[in-house]
XYZ file of N, CA and C in Angstrom:
522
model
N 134.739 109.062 84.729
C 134.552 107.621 84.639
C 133.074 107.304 84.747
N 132.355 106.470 83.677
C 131.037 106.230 83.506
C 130.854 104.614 83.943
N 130.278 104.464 85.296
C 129.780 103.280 85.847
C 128.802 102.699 85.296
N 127.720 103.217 84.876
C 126.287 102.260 84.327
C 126.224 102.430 82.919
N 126.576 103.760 82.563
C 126.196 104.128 81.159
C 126.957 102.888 80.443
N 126.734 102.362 79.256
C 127.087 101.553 78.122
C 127.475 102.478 76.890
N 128.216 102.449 76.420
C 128.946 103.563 75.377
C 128.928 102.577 74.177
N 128.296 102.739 73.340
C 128.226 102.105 71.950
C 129.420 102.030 70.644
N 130.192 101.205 70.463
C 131.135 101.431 69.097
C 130.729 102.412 68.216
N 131.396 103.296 67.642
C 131.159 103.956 66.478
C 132.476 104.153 66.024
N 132.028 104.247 64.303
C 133.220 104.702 63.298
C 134.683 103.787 63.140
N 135.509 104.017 64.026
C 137.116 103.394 63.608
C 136.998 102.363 65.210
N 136.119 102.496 66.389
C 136.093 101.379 67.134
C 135.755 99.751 66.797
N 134.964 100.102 65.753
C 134.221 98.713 65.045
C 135.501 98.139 64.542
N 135.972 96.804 64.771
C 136.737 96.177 64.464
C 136.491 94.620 63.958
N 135.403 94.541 63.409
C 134.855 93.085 62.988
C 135.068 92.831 61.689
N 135.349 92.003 61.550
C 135.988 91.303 59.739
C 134.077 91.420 59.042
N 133.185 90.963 59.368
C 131.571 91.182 58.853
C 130.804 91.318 59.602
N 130.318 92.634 59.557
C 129.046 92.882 59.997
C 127.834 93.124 59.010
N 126.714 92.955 59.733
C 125.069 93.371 58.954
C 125.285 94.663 59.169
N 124.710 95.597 57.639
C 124.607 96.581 57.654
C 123.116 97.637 57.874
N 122.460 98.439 58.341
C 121.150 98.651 58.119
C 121.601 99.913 58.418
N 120.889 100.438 57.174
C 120.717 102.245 56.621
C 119.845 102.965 57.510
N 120.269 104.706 57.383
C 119.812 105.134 57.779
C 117.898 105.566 58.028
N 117.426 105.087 56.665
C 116.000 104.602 56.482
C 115.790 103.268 57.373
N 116.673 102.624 57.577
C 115.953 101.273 58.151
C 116.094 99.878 57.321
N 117.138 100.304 56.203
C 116.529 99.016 55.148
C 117.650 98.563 55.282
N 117.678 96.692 55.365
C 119.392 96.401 55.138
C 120.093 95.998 53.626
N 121.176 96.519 54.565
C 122.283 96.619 53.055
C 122.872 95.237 52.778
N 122.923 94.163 53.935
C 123.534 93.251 54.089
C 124.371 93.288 54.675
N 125.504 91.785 54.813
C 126.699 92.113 55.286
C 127.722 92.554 54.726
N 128.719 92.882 55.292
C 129.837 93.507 54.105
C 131.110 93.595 55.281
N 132.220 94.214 54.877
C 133.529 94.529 55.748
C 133.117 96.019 56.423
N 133.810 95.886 57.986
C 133.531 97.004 58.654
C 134.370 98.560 57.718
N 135.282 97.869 56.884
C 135.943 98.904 56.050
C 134.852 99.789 54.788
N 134.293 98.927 54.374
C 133.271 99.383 53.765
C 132.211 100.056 54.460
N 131.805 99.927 55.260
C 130.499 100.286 55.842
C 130.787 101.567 56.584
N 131.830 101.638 56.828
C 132.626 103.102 57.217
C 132.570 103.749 55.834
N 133.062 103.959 54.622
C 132.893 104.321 53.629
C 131.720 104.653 53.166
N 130.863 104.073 53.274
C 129.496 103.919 53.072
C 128.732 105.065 53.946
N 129.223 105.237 54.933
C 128.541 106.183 56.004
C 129.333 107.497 56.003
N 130.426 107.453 55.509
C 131.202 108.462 55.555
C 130.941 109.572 54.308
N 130.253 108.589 53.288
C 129.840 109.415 52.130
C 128.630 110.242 52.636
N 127.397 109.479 53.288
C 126.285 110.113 53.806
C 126.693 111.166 54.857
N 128.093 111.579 55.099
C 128.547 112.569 56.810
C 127.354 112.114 57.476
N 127.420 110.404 58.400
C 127.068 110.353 59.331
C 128.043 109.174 59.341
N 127.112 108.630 60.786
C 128.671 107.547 61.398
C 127.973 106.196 61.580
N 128.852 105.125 61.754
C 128.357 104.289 61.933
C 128.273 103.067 63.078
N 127.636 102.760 63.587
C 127.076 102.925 65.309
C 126.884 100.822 64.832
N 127.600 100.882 66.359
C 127.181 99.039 66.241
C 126.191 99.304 67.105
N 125.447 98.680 67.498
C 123.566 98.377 67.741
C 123.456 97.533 68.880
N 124.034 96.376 67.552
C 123.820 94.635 68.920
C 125.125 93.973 68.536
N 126.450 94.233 69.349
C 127.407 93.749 69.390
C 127.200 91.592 69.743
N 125.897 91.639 69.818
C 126.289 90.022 70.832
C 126.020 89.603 69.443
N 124.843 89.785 68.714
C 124.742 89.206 67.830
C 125.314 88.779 66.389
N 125.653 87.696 66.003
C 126.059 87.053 64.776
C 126.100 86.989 63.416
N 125.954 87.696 62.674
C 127.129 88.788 62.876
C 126.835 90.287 63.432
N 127.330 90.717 63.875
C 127.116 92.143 64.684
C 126.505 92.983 63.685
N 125.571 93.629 64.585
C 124.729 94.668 64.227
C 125.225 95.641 63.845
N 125.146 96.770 62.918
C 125.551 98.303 62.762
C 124.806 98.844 61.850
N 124.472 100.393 62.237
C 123.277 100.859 61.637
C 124.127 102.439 60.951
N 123.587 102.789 59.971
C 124.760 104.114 59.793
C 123.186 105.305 60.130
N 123.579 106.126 61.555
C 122.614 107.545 61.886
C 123.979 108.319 62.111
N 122.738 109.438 62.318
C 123.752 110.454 62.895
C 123.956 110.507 64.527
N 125.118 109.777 64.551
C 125.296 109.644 66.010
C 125.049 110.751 67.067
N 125.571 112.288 67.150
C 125.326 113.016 67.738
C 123.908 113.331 68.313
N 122.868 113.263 66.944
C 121.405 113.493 67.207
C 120.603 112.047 67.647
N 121.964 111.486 68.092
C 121.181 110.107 68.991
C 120.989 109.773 70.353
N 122.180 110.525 70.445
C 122.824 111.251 71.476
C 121.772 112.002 72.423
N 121.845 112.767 71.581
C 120.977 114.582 72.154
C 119.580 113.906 72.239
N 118.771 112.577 71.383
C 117.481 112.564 71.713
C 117.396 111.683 72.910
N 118.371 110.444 72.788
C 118.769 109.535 74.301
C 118.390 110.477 75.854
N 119.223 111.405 75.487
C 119.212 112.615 76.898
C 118.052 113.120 77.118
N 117.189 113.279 75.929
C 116.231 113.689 75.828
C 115.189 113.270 76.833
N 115.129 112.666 76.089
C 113.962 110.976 76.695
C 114.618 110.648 78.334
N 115.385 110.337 78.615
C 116.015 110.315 80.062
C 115.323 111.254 81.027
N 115.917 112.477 80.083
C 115.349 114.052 81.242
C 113.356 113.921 81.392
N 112.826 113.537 80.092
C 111.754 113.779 80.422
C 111.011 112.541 81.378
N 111.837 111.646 81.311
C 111.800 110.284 82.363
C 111.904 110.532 83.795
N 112.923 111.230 83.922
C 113.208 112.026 85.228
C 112.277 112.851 85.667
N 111.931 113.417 84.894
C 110.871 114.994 85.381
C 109.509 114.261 85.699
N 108.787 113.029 85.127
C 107.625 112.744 85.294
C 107.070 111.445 86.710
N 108.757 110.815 86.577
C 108.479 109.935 88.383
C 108.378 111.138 89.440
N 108.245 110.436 90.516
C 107.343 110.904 91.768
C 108.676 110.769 92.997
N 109.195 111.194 93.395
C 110.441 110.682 94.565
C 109.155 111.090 96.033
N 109.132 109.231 96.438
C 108.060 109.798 97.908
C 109.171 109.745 98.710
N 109.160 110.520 99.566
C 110.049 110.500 101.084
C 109.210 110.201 102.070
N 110.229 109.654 103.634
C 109.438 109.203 104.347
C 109.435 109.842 105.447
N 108.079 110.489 105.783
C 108.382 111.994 107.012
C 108.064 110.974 108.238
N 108.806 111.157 109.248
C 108.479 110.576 110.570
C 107.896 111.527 111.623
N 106.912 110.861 112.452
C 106.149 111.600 113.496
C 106.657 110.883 114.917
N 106.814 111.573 115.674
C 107.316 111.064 117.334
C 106.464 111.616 118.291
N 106.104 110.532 118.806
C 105.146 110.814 120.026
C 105.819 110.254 121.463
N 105.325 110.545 122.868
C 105.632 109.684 123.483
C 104.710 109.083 124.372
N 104.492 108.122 124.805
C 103.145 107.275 125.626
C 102.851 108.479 126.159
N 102.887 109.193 126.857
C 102.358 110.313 127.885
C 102.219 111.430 126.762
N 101.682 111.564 126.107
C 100.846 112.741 124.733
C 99.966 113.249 125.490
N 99.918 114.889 125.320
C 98.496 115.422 126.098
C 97.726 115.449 124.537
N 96.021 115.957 124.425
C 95.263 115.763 123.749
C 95.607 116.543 122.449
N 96.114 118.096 122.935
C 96.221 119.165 122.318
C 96.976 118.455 121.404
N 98.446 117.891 121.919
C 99.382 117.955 121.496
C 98.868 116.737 119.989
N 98.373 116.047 120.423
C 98.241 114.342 119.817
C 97.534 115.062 118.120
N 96.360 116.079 118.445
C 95.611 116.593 117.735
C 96.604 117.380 116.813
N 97.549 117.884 117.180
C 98.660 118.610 116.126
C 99.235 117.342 115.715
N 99.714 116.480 116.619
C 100.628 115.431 115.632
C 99.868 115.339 113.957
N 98.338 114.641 114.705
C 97.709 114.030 113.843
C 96.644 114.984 112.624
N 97.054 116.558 112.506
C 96.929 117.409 111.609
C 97.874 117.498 110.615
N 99.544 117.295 111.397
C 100.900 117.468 110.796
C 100.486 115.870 109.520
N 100.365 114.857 110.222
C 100.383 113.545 109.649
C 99.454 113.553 108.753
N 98.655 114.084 108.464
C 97.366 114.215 107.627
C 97.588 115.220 106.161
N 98.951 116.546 106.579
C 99.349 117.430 105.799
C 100.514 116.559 104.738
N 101.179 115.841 105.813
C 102.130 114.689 104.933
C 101.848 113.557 104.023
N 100.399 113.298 104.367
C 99.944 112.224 103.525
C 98.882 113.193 102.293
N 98.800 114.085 102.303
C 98.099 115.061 101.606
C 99.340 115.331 100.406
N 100.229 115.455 100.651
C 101.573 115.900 100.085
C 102.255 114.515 99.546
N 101.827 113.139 99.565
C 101.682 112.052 98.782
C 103.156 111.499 99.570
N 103.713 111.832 100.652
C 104.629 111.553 101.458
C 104.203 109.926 102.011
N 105.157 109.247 102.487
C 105.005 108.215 103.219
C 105.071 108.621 104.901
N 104.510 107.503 105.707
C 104.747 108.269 107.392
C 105.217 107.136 108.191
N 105.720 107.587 108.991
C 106.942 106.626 110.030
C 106.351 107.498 111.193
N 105.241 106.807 111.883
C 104.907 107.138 113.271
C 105.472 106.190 114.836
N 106.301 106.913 115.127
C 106.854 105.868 116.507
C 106.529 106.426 117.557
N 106.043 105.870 118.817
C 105.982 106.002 120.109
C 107.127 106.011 120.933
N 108.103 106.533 121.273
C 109.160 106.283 122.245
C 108.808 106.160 123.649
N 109.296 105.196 124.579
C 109.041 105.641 125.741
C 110.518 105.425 126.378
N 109.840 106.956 127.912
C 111.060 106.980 128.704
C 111.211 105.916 129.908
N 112.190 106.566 130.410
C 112.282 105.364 131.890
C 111.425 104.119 131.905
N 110.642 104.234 133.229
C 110.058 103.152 132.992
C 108.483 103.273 132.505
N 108.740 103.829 131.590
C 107.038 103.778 130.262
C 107.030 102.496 129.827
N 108.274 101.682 129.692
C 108.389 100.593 128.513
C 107.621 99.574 129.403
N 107.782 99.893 130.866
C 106.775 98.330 131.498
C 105.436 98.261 131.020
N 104.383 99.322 130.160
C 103.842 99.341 129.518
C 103.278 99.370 128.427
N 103.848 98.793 127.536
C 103.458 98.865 125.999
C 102.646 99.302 125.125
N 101.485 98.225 126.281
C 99.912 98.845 125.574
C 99.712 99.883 125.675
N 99.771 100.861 126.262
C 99.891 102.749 126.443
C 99.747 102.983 125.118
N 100.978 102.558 124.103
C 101.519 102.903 123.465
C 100.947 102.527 122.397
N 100.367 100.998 122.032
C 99.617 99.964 121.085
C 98.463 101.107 121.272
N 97.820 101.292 122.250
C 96.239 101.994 122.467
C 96.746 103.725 121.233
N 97.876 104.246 121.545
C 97.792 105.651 121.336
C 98.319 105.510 119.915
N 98.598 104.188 119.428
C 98.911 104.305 118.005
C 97.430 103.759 117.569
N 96.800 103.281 117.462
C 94.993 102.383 117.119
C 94.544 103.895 117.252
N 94.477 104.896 118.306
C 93.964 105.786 118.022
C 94.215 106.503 116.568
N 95.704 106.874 116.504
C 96.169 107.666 115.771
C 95.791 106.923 114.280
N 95.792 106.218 114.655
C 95.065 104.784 113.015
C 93.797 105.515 112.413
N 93.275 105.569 113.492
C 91.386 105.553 113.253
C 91.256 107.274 112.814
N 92.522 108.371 113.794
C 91.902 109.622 113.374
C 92.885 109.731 111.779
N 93.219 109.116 111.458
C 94.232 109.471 109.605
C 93.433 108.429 108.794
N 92.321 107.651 109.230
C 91.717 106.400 108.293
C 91.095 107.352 107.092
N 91.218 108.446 107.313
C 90.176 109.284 105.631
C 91.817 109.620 105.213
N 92.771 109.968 105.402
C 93.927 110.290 104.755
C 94.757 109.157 104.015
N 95.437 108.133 105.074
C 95.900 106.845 104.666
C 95.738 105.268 105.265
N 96.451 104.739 104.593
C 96.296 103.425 105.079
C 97.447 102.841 105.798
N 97.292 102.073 106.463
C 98.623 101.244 107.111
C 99.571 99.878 106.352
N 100.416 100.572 106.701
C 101.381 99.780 105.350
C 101.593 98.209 106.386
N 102.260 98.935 107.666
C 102.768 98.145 108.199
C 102.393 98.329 109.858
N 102.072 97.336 110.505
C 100.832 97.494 111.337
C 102.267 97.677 112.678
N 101.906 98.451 113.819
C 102.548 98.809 115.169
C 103.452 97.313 115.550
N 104.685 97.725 115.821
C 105.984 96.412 115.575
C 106.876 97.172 116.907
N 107.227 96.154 118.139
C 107.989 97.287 118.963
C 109.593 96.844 118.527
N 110.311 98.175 118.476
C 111.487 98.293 118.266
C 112.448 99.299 119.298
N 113.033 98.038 119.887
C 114.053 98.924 121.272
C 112.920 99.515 122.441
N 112.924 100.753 122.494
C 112.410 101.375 123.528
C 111.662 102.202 122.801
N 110.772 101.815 121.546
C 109.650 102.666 120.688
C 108.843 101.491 119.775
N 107.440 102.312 119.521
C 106.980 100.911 119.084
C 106.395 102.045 117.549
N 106.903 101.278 116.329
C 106.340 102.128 115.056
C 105.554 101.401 114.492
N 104.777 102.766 113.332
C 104.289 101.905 112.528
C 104.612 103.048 111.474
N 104.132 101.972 109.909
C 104.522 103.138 108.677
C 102.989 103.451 107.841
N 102.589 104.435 107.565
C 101.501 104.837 106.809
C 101.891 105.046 105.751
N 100.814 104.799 104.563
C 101.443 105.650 103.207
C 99.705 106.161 102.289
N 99.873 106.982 101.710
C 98.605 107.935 101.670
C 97.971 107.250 100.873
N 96.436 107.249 100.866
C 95.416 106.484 100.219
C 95.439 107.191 98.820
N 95.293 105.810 97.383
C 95.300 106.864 96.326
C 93.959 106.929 95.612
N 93.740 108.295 95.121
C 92.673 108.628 94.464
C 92.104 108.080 93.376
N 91.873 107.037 93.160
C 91.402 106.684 91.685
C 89.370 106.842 91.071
């Protein structure tokens, strides 16, 4: 079962008393009966494909459907192969970070935005860390200033629950 795809009339589906005809060159034939225009295409062994069903009188073009087919897919796949899918890597820290540690976060975060990734950096805090926030505001402004040659800030430190994030996404080269 095909949800998005649109499947085009061809051959004995066309059921319209007149349609416009246009050849396989491109040139039109006019209108005529869908009985004819099947005939017409059937002599050339190719088929004949409605186009623009909305329009008045309906569209139909006589190709070779199969190799319309195969170039449609074509064009799709090479559509596919040339976008970019960014994912979004997250980094977790917690208010109490020793230096060492902060310095690996912020090597890891620098390798992810190198790799054209997006970043989801949150602070969690435990027990009672949360009576302090700013801990947390201060150790993300840091982490800002040491990735400012890698990326930029999408979305600036926002507290959520018992962690306060923010999202980076990598500076582009132009």
């Amino acid at each position: 079962m095909k949800i998005s795809k649109q499947e085009l009339q061809i051959n004995e589906d066309i059921r319209d008393k007149e349609i416009l005809v246009i050849d396989a060159d491109g040139t039109k034939l006019g209108t005529m009966s869908a009985k004819d225009a099947q005939k017409l295409a059937f002599d050339q062994d190719l088929d004949l494909v409605k186009i623009a069903p909305q329009a008045t009188p309906p569209v139909c073009r006589i190709m070779d459907y199969g190799k319309y087919c195969f170039e449609q897919a074509k064009r799709e796949k090479e559509a596919r192969k040339n976008q970019k899918i960014v994912s979004i890597k997250e980094i977790r820290m917690f208010s109490t970070i020793d230096t060492h540690d902060f310095e690996t976060k912020v090597n890891q975060a620098v390798k992810f935005l190198q790799g054209g990734d997006k970043l989801k950096v949150s602070v969690r805090f435990r027990k009672r860390a949360i009576a302090h926030p700013e801990l947390g505001a201060e150790l993300l402004d840091r982490f800002k200033e040491a990735l400012s040659d890698a990326g930029t800030v999408d979305k600036p430190a926002k507290m959520e629950g018992r962690s306060i994030v923010m999202f980076v996404s990598p500076k582009t080269n132009k």
